[in-house]
Coordinates of C-alpha atoms and ligand atoms in Angstrom, one line a residue:
X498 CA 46.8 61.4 12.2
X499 CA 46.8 65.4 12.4
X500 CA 48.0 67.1 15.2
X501 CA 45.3 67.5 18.0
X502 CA 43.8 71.2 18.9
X503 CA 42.5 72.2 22.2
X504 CA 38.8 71.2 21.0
X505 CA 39.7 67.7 19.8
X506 CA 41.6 67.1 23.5
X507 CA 38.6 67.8 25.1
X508 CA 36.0 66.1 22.9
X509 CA 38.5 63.2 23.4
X510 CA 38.4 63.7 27.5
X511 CA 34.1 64.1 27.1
X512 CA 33.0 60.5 26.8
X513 CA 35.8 58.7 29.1
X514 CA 34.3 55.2 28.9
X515 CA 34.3 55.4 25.2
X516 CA 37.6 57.2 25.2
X517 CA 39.0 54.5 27.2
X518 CA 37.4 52.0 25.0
X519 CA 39.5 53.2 22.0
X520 CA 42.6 53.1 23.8
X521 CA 42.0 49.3 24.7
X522 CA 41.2 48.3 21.5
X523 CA 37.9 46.7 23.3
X524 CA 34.8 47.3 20.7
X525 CA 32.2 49.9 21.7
X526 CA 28.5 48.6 21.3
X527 CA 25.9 51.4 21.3
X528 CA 22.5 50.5 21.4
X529 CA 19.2 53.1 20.3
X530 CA 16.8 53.0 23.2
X531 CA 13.5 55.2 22.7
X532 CA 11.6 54.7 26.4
X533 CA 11.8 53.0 29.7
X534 CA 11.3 49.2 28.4
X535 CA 14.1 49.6 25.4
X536 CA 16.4 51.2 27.8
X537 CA 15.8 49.1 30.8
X538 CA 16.7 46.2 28.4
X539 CA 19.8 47.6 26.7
X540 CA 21.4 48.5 30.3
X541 CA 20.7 44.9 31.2
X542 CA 22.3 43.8 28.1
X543 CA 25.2 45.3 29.2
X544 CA 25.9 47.8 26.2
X545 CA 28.8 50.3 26.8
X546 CA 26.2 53.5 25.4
X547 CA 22.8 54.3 24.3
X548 CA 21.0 56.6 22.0
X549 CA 18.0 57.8 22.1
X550 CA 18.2 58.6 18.0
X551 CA 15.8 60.3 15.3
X552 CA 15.0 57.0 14.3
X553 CA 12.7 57.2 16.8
X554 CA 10.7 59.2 14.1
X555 CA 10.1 55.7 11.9
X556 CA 10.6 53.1 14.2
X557 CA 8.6 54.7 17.0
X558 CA 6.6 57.3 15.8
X559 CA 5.9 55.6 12.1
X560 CA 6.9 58.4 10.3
X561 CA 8.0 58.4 6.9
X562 CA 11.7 60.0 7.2
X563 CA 13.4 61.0 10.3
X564 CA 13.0 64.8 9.6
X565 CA 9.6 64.7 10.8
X566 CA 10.0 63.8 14.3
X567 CA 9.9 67.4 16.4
X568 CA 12.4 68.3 19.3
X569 CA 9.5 68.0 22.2
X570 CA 8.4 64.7 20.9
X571 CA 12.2 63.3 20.9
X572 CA 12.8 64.6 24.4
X573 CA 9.5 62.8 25.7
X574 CA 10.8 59.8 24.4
X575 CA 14.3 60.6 26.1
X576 CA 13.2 61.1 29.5
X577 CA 11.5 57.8 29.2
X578 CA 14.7 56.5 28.2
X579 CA 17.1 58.7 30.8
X580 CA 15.0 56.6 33.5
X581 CA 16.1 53.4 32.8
X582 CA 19.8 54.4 32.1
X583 CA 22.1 54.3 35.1
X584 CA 25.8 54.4 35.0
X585 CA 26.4 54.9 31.1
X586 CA 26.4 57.7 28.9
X587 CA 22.7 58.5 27.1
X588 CA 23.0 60.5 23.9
X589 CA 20.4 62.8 22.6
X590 CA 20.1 63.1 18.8
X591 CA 19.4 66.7 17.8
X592 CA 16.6 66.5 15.9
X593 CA 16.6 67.7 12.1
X594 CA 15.8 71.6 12.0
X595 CA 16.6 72.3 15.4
X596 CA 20.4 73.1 15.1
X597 CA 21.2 73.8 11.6
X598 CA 20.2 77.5 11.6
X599 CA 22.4 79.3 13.8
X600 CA 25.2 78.3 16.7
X601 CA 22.6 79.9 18.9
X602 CA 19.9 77.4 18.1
X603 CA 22.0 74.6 18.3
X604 CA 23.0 75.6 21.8
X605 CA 19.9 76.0 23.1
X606 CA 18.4 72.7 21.6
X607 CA 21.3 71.0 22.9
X608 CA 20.6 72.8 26.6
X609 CA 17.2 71.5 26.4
X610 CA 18.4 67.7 26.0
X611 CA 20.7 68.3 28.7
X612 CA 19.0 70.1 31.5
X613 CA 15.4 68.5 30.0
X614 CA 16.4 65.1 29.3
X615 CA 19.7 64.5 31.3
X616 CA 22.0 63.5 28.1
X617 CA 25.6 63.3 28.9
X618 CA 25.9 64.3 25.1
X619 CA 24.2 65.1 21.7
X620 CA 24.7 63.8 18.8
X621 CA 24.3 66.0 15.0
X622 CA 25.1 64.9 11.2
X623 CA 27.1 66.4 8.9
X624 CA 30.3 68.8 9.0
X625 CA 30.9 71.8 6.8
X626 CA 28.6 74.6 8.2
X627 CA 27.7 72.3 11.3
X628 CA 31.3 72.3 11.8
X629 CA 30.5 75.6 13.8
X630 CA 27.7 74.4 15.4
X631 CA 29.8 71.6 16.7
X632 CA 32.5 74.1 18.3
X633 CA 29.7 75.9 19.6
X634 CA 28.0 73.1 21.4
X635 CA 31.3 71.9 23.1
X636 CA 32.0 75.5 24.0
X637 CA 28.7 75.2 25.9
X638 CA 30.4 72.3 27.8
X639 CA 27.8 69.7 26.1
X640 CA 29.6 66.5 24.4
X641 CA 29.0 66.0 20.6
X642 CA 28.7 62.7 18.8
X643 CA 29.4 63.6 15.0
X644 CA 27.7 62.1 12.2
X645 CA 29.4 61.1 8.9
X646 CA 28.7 59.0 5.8
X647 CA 25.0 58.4 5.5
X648 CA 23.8 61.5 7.1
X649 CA 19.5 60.1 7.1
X650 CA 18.0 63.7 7.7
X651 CA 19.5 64.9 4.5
X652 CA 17.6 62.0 2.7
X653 CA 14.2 63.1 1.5
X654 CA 12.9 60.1 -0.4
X655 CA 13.0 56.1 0.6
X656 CA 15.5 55.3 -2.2
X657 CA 17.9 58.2 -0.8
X658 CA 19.6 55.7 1.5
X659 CA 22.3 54.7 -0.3
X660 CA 26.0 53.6 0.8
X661 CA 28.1 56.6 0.4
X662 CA 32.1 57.3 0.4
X663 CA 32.5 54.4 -3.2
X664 CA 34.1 56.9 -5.0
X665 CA 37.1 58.3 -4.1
X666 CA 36.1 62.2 -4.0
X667 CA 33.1 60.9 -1.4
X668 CA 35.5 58.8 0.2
X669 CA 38.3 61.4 1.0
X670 CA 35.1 64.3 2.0
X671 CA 33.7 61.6 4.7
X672 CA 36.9 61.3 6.0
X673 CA 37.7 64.9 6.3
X674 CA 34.8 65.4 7.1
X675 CA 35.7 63.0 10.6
X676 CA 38.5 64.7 10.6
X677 CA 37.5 68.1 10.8
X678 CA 34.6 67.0 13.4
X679 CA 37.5 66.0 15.7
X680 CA 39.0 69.2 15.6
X681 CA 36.1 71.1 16.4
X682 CA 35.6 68.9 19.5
X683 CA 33.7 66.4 18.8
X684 CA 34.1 63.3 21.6
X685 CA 33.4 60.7 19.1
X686 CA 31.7 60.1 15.8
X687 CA 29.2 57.5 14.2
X688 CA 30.3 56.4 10.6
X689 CA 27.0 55.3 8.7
X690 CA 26.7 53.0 5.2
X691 CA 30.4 53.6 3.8
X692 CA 32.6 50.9 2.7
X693 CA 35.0 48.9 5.5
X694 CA 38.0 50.3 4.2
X695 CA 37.1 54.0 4.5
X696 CA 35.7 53.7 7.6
X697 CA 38.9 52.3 9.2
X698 CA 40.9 55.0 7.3
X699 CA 39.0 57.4 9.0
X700 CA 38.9 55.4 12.0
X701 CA 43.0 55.6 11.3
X702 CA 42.8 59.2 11.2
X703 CA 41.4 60.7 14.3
X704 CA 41.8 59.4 17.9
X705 CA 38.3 59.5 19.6
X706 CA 36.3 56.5 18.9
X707 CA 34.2 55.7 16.1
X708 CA 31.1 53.6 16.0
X709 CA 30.4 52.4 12.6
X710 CA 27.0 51.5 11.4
X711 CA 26.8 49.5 7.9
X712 CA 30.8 50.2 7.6
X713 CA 32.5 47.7 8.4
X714 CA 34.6 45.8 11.4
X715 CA 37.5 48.3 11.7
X716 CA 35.9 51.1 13.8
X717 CA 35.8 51.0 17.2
X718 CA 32.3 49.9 17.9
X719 CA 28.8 49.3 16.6
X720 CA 25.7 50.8 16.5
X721 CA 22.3 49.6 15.4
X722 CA 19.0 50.6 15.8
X723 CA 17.0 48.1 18.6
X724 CA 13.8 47.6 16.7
X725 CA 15.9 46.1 13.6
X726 CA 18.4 43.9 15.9
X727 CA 15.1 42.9 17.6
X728 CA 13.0 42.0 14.4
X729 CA 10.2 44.6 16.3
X730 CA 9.6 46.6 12.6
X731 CA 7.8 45.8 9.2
X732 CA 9.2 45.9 6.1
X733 CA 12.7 46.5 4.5
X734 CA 15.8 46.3 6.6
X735 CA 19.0 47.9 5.6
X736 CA 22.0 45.6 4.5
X737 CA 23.7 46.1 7.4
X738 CA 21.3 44.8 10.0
X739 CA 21.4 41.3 11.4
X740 CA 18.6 40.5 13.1
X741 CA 18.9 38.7 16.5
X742 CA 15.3 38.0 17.9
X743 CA 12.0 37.9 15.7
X744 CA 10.3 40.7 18.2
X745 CA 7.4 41.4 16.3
X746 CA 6.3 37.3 15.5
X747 CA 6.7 36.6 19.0
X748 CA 4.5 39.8 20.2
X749 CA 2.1 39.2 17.8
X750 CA 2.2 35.5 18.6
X751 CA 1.5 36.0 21.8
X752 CA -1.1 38.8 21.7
X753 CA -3.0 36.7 18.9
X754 CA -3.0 33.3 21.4
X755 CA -5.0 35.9 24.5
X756 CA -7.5 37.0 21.8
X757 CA -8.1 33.8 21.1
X758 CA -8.8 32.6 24.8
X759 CA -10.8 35.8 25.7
X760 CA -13.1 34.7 22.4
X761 CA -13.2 31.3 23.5
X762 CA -13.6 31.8 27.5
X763 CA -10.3 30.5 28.3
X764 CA -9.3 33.8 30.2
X765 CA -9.4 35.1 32.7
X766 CA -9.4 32.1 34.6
X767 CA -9.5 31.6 38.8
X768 CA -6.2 33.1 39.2
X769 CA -6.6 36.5 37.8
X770 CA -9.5 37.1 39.5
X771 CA -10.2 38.9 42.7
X772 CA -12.5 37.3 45.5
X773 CA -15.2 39.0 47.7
X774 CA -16.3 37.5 51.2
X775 CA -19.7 35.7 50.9
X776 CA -20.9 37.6 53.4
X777 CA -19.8 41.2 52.1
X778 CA -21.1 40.1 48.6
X779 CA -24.4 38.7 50.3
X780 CA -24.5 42.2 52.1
X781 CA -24.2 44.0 48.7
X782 CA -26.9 41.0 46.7
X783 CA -29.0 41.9 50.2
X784 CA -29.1 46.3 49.6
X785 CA -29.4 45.8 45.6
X786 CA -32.6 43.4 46.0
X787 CA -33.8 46.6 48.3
X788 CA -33.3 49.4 45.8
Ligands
LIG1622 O1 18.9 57.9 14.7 C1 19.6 56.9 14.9 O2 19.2 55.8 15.3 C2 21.0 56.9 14.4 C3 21.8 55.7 14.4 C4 21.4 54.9 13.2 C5 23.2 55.9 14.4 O3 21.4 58.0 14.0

């Protein structure tokens, strides 16, 4: 592990839960909400953190890639979500385009999901030049989340989401990568589709947590995206997911069975009906035979 700078002590101090997490050795379980239900549900489930990420763009907004989704339609959906989140941290995912041009613009888009959306951090993808971005944002006092591995806004076409970090040049980059993302501040990082032994060599590297997706059991924590843990999309589902509820056949299912009993007359029955005195309806029968 390098020496810590002054950035990388106070991106470890930003996201204490988390922090603390780490130092227990207790898995971290992060959860994407996108609105009030999703959110409501993953505080209930108990999860330790929950993003409101891009992935909003296809699993919300059906959108092809996650580079379409813009920065007012992401904060809509995380005000929705910053309602039903009490009491653990809500991370904003900095939408793609709305941070990579300047350390100015990535400020100020990271202001907005603050002050707009009441994050208690934002998450971005990639190091190199967002390395500065990065310091920038934390100079700002605003918590990053770093993104390494499978970085999905750089992917333009559906058979871009590949695994990365299986050779050895890819391997070492994602992990300096992490590394470097530490130093500039960041208060913990999300490891996407690399192999189980590089993500817990970077996870061996730096000391704020790191929540793998598709890499493996020795990071600190997990992340998944709720409409694939819930079975709620169509379609192809990464390697990675497991699927813990079939969401969408029970919806459907039970959408399908009401159709079916408003065709046939079976609803609404008695009780989801409201009742009128005789004598006010007999009153209204009584002035409509008039007109
Ligand atoms: O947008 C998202 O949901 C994410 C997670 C997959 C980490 O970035």
């Amino acid at each position: 592990m390098s020496a810590p700078t002054r950035n990388a002590a106070a991106g470890a101090a930003a996201l204490p839960t988390l922090a603390a997490a780490r130092a227990k050795g207790t898995p971290i379980v992060m959860l994407t909400a996108y609105d009030y239900p999703t959110a409501r549900i993953a505080q209930a489930a108990g999860v330790d953190v929950v993003l409101v990420g891009d992935s909003a763009a296809n699993v919300v907004l059906g959108y092809s890639s996650t580079r379409e989704i813009s920065v007012d339609e992401l904060l809509v959906l995380t005000r929705a979500a910053r309602r039903g989140v009490d009491g653990i941290p809500l991370v904003g995912d900095l939408p793609f385009g709305s941070y990579e041009p300047s350390d100015e613009i990535a400020v100020a888009t990271a202001r907005r999901f603050v002050d707009e959306a009441g994050c208690d951090a934002v998450k971005l993808e990639g190091a190199g030049a967002m390395l500065s971005r990065v310091r920038a944002i934390v100079a700002a006092g605003i918590p990053v989340i770093g993104h390494v591995g499978l970085l999905p806004q750089s992917v333009s076409t559906p058979d871009g989401y590949r695994a990365q970090g299986r050779d050895a040049e890819q391997a070492l980059r994602i992990i300096a990568d992490g590394v470097a993302l530490e130093a500039e501040g960041c208060a913990a990082l999300i490891v996407e589709a690399v192999p189980a032994a590089v993500a817990s060599l970077l996870t061996a590297r730096v000391s704020i947590p790191v929540i793998g997706i598709g890499a493996g059991d020795g990071t600190n924590g997990q992340v998944l995206v709720f409409h694939d843990l819930l079975g709620l999309g169509e379609g192809h589902v990464a390697k990675f997911v497991e699927r813990y509820a079939e969401g969408r056949a029970v919806l459907e299912d039970a959408a399908r069975r009401w159709a079916d009993d408003v065709r046939a007359g079976r609803f609404p029955r008695d009780e989801h009906t409201y009742a009128i005195a005789p004598e006010a309806l007999a009153e209204v029968t009584e002035r409509l035979g008039r007109e």
